[in-house]
Amino acid sequence: MNKLNLGVLASGRGSNLQAIIDACAAGRLPARVAVVISDNGNAFALERARRAGIPAVHVDMGDFPGKAEYERQIAGVLKEHGVDLVCLAGYMRLVGNGLLDAFPGRIMNIHPALLPAFPGLHAQEQAWCYGVKFSGCTVHFVDEGMDTGPIILQAVVPVYDDDTADTLAERILEQEHRIYPEAIRLFCEGKLEVRGRKVYIK
Ligand code: GAR
């Protein structure tokens, strides 16, 4: 099977990026990470990419007059590297039309809550403060909304009485590292079919 080229966008420490790199290296994912892009020059994700011999690119929003131009630059870098699927991995910006139009139906995101509950920032803390008994994570296709696109995979974790937002986040992160590479694998193998809001696994 031909390997797909992944482009990963990450703003921070990049543990999901690492899970994807490791899954590719272990042959669990018929893909390669072709480029990693960050809006944050200090993101550890960029360092992880360099260590793995993957091109690491910082695109600074401040260098552009607006979001459209910034996203056009990112889309250009992704195309230059022949990217087939864009994976948001802790990318802390709302994606706009500049990227959506360049990669229609080909952008995925991992979110640390059971969507549609607790979209947006600090989802683990939102869930913990709310007092839910279960939370988890969601891999979904990206649309113009905030964490609103069709859901591909979810994983559930319990919330215990002695949890803090941090211990809950750690439990969720373990599942993120499991289901994100799995969702990407399904995409690479052509097993995902989107009909309206629903994603069917063939
Ligand atoms: C992950 O928990 C990811 O789900 C979350 O940021 C963290 C990034 O960690 N993403 C969002 O909250 C997006 N709204 P990582 O940099 O170690 O992969």
CSV table of C-alpha atoms and ligand atoms in Angstrom, one decimal:
chain,number,residue,atom,x,y,z
A,1,MET,CA,0.0,0.0,0.0
A,2,ASN,CA,1.3,3.5,-0.9
A,3,LYS,CA,2.1,5.6,2.2
A,4,LEU,CA,0.2,8.8,2.7
A,5,ASN,CA,2.0,12.0,3.6
A,6,LEU,CA,0.9,13.6,6.8
A,7,GLY,CA,1.3,17.2,7.7
A,8,VAL,CA,1.0,17.8,11.5
A,9,LEU,CA,0.1,21.2,13.0
A,10,ALA,CA,1.0,21.6,16.6
A,11,SER,CA,1.3,24.5,19.0
A,12,GLY,CA,2.9,22.9,22.1
A,13,ARG,CA,4.6,19.9,23.6
A,14,GLY,CA,3.7,17.5,20.7
A,15,SER,CA,3.0,14.2,22.5
A,16,ASN,CA,0.3,13.4,20.0
A,17,LEU,CA,2.7,14.2,17.2
A,18,GLN,CA,5.1,11.8,18.9
A,19,ALA,CA,2.5,9.1,19.0
A,20,ILE,CA,1.9,9.5,15.3
A,21,ILE,CA,5.7,9.5,14.5
A,22,ASP,CA,6.1,6.3,16.6
A,23,ALA,CA,3.1,4.6,15.0
A,24,CYS,CA,4.6,5.3,11.5
A,25,ALA,CA,8.0,4.0,12.6
A,26,ALA,CA,6.5,0.9,14.1
A,27,GLY,CA,4.6,0.1,10.9
A,28,ARG,CA,1.3,0.5,12.6
A,29,LEU,CA,0.4,3.4,10.3
A,30,PRO,CA,0.8,3.3,6.5
A,31,ALA,CA,2.0,6.9,6.4
A,32,ARG,CA,4.9,9.2,7.0
A,33,VAL,CA,5.0,12.6,8.7
A,34,ALA,CA,6.2,14.8,5.8
A,35,VAL,CA,6.3,18.1,7.7
A,36,VAL,CA,5.5,19.6,11.1
A,37,ILE,CA,4.3,23.2,11.3
A,38,SER,CA,3.9,25.3,14.4
A,39,ASP,CA,2.5,28.7,15.0
A,40,ASN,CA,4.8,28.8,18.1
A,41,GLY,CA,8.6,28.9,17.5
A,42,ASN,CA,9.3,27.5,20.9
A,43,ALA,CA,6.9,24.5,20.6
A,44,PHE,CA,8.6,21.3,21.7
A,45,ALA,CA,6.7,19.7,18.8
A,46,LEU,CA,9.2,21.3,16.4
A,47,GLU,CA,12.1,19.8,18.4
A,48,ARG,CA,10.5,16.3,18.3
A,49,ALA,CA,10.2,16.7,14.5
A,50,ARG,CA,13.8,17.7,14.1
A,51,ARG,CA,14.9,14.7,16.3
A,52,ALA,CA,12.9,12.4,13.9
A,53,GLY,CA,14.5,14.0,10.8
A,54,ILE,CA,11.2,15.6,9.8
A,55,PRO,CA,11.1,19.1,8.3
A,56,ALA,CA,10.0,21.5,11.1
A,57,VAL,CA,8.6,24.9,10.1
A,58,HIS,CA,7.6,27.8,12.2
A,59,VAL,CA,4.9,30.0,10.6
A,60,ASP,CA,4.4,33.1,12.7
A,61,MET,CA,0.9,34.6,12.5
A,62,GLY,CA,2.5,38.0,13.4
A,63,ASP,CA,4.3,38.0,10.0
A,64,PHE,CA,1.1,38.2,8.1
A,65,PRO,CA,-1.5,40.9,7.7
A,66,GLY,CA,-4.4,38.5,8.6
A,67,LYS,CA,-5.5,35.0,9.1
A,68,ALA,CA,-6.2,34.4,5.4
A,69,GLU,CA,-2.6,35.2,4.4
A,70,TYR,CA,-1.2,33.2,7.4
A,71,GLU,CA,-3.3,30.1,6.4
A,72,ARG,CA,-2.3,30.5,2.7
A,73,GLN,CA,1.3,30.3,3.8
A,74,ILE,CA,0.6,27.1,5.9
A,75,ALA,CA,-1.3,25.6,3.0
A,76,GLY,CA,1.6,26.3,0.7
A,77,VAL,CA,4.1,24.6,3.0
A,78,LEU,CA,1.8,21.6,3.3
A,79,LYS,CA,1.4,21.4,-0.5
A,80,GLU,CA,5.1,21.7,-1.0
A,81,HIS,CA,5.6,18.6,1.1
A,82,GLY,CA,2.9,16.7,-0.8
A,83,VAL,CA,0.7,16.4,2.2
A,84,ASP,CA,-2.4,14.2,1.8
A,85,LEU,CA,-3.9,14.5,5.3
A,86,VAL,CA,-3.5,17.4,7.8
A,87,CYS,CA,-3.5,16.3,11.4
A,88,LEU,CA,-4.1,19.0,14.1
A,89,ALA,CA,-2.3,17.8,17.3
A,90,GLY,CA,-2.7,20.4,20.0
A,91,TYR,CA,-3.0,23.2,17.4
A,92,MET,CA,-4.5,26.0,19.4
A,93,ARG,CA,-6.2,28.0,16.7
A,94,LEU,CA,-9.5,27.8,15.0
A,95,VAL,CA,-9.0,26.7,11.4
A,96,GLY,CA,-10.4,29.0,8.7
A,97,ASN,CA,-11.2,28.8,5.1
A,98,GLY,CA,-7.6,29.3,3.9
A,99,LEU,CA,-6.9,25.7,5.2
A,100,LEU,CA,-10.3,24.2,4.9
A,101,ASP,CA,-10.6,25.1,1.2
A,102,ALA,CA,-7.0,23.8,0.5
A,103,PHE,CA,-7.7,20.4,2.1
A,104,PRO,CA,-11.4,19.7,1.9
A,105,GLY,CA,-12.4,16.7,4.0
A,106,ARG,CA,-8.7,16.1,4.7
A,107,ILE,CA,-8.1,17.8,8.1
A,108,MET,CA,-8.5,15.9,11.4
A,109,ASN,CA,-8.3,17.0,15.0
A,110,ILE,CA,-7.9,15.4,18.4
A,111,HIS,CA,-10.0,16.9,21.2
A,112,PRO,CA,-9.6,16.0,24.9
A,113,ALA,CA,-13.3,15.6,25.7
A,114,LEU,CA,-16.3,13.6,24.6
A,115,LEU,CA,-17.7,16.0,22.0
A,116,PRO,CA,-20.1,17.7,21.7
A,117,ALA,CA,-19.5,18.2,25.4
A,118,PHE,CA,-16.8,20.7,26.4
A,119,PRO,CA,-15.5,22.1,23.1
A,120,GLY,CA,-12.8,24.8,23.1
A,121,LEU,CA,-9.9,25.3,25.4
A,122,HIS,CA,-9.1,23.5,28.7
A,123,ALA,CA,-11.6,20.8,27.9
A,124,GLN,CA,-10.3,18.4,30.6
A,125,GLU,CA,-10.6,21.1,33.3
A,126,GLN,CA,-14.1,22.0,32.0
A,127,ALA,CA,-15.2,18.4,32.3
A,128,TRP,CA,-13.6,17.9,35.8
A,129,CYS,CA,-15.2,21.2,37.1
A,130,TYR,CA,-18.6,20.2,35.7
A,131,GLY,CA,-18.5,17.0,37.7
A,132,VAL,CA,-18.9,14.4,35.0
A,133,LYS,CA,-18.3,10.7,35.9
A,134,PHE,CA,-16.9,9.9,32.5
A,135,SER,CA,-14.9,11.9,30.0
A,136,GLY,CA,-12.5,11.0,27.2
A,137,CYS,CA,-11.3,12.2,23.8
A,138,THR,CA,-12.6,12.6,20.2
A,139,VAL,CA,-11.0,12.4,16.8
A,140,HIS,CA,-13.0,14.3,14.3
A,141,PHE,CA,-12.9,15.9,10.8
A,142,VAL,CA,-12.5,19.6,11.0
A,143,ASP,CA,-15.1,22.0,9.7
A,144,GLU,CA,-15.5,25.7,10.1
A,145,GLY,CA,-16.9,25.4,13.7
A,146,MET,CA,-15.1,25.0,17.0
A,147,ASP,CA,-14.7,21.2,17.5
A,148,THR,CA,-17.9,20.6,15.6
A,149,GLY,CA,-16.9,18.3,12.6
A,150,PRO,CA,-18.0,14.7,12.0
A,151,ILE,CA,-16.8,12.3,14.7
A,152,ILE,CA,-14.5,9.5,13.7
A,153,LEU,CA,-13.5,7.8,17.0
A,154,GLN,CA,-14.0,8.4,20.7
A,155,ALA,CA,-12.6,6.8,23.8
A,156,VAL,CA,-14.1,7.0,27.3
A,157,VAL,CA,-12.3,7.2,30.6
A,158,PRO,CA,-13.7,7.3,34.2
A,159,VAL,CA,-13.4,10.3,36.4
A,160,TYR,CA,-12.6,9.4,40.0
A,161,ASP,CA,-13.4,11.3,43.2
A,162,ASP,CA,-9.7,12.0,44.0
A,163,ASP,CA,-8.9,13.2,40.4
A,164,THR,CA,-7.6,16.6,39.7
A,165,ALA,CA,-8.0,18.3,36.3
A,166,ASP,CA,-4.3,17.2,35.8
A,167,THR,CA,-4.8,13.5,36.7
A,168,LEU,CA,-7.9,13.4,34.5
A,169,ALA,CA,-5.9,15.0,31.6
A,170,GLU,CA,-3.2,12.4,31.9
A,171,ARG,CA,-5.7,9.5,31.8
A,172,ILE,CA,-7.3,11.1,28.7
A,173,LEU,CA,-3.9,11.7,27.0
A,174,GLU,CA,-3.1,8.0,27.1
A,175,GLN,CA,-6.3,7.3,25.1
A,176,GLU,CA,-5.5,10.2,22.7
A,177,HIS,CA,-2.2,8.5,21.9
A,178,ARG,CA,-4.1,5.3,21.1
A,179,ILE,CA,-7.0,6.6,19.1
A,180,TYR,CA,-5.4,9.3,17.0
A,181,PRO,CA,-3.0,7.0,15.1
A,182,GLU,CA,-5.9,4.5,14.8
A,183,ALA,CA,-8.2,7.1,13.2
A,184,ILE,CA,-5.4,8.2,10.8
A,185,ARG,CA,-4.8,4.5,9.9
A,186,LEU,CA,-8.5,4.1,9.0
A,187,PHE,CA,-8.2,7.2,6.8
A,188,CYS,CA,-5.0,6.0,5.1
A,189,GLU,CA,-6.6,2.6,4.4
A,190,GLY,CA,-9.7,4.3,2.8
A,191,LYS,CA,-12.0,3.0,5.5
A,192,LEU,CA,-13.7,6.2,6.4
A,193,GLU,CA,-16.9,7.2,4.7
A,194,VAL,CA,-18.5,10.6,5.6
A,195,ARG,CA,-22.2,11.0,5.1
A,196,GLY,CA,-23.6,14.2,6.5
A,197,ARG,CA,-22.6,14.3,10.2
A,198,LYS,CA,-21.8,10.6,10.4
A,199,VAL,CA,-18.6,8.8,9.7
A,200,TYR,CA,-19.0,5.2,8.8
A,201,ILE,CA,-16.1,2.8,9.3
A,202,LYS,CA,-16.1,0.3,6.3
B,1,GAR,C1,-4.0,17.4,23.8
B,1,GAR,O1,-4.6,17.0,25.0
B,1,GAR,C2,-5.0,17.8,22.7
B,1,GAR,O2,-6.1,16.9,22.7
B,1,GAR,C3,-5.3,19.1,23.1
B,1,GAR,O3,-4.1,19.8,23.4
B,1,GAR,C4,-3.3,18.8,23.9
B,1,GAR,C5,-2.0,18.8,23.2
B,1,GAR,O4,-1.0,18.0,23.7
B,1,GAR,N1,-6.0,19.8,22.0
B,1,GAR,C6,-6.9,20.8,22.2
B,1,GAR,O5,-7.3,21.1,23.3
B,1,GAR,C7,-7.4,21.4,20.9
B,1,GAR,N2,-8.6,22.2,21.2
B,1,GAR,P1,0.2,17.5,22.9
B,1,GAR,O6,0.9,18.8,22.3
B,1,GAR,O7,1.1,16.8,23.9
B,1,GAR,O8,-0.2,16.6,21.8
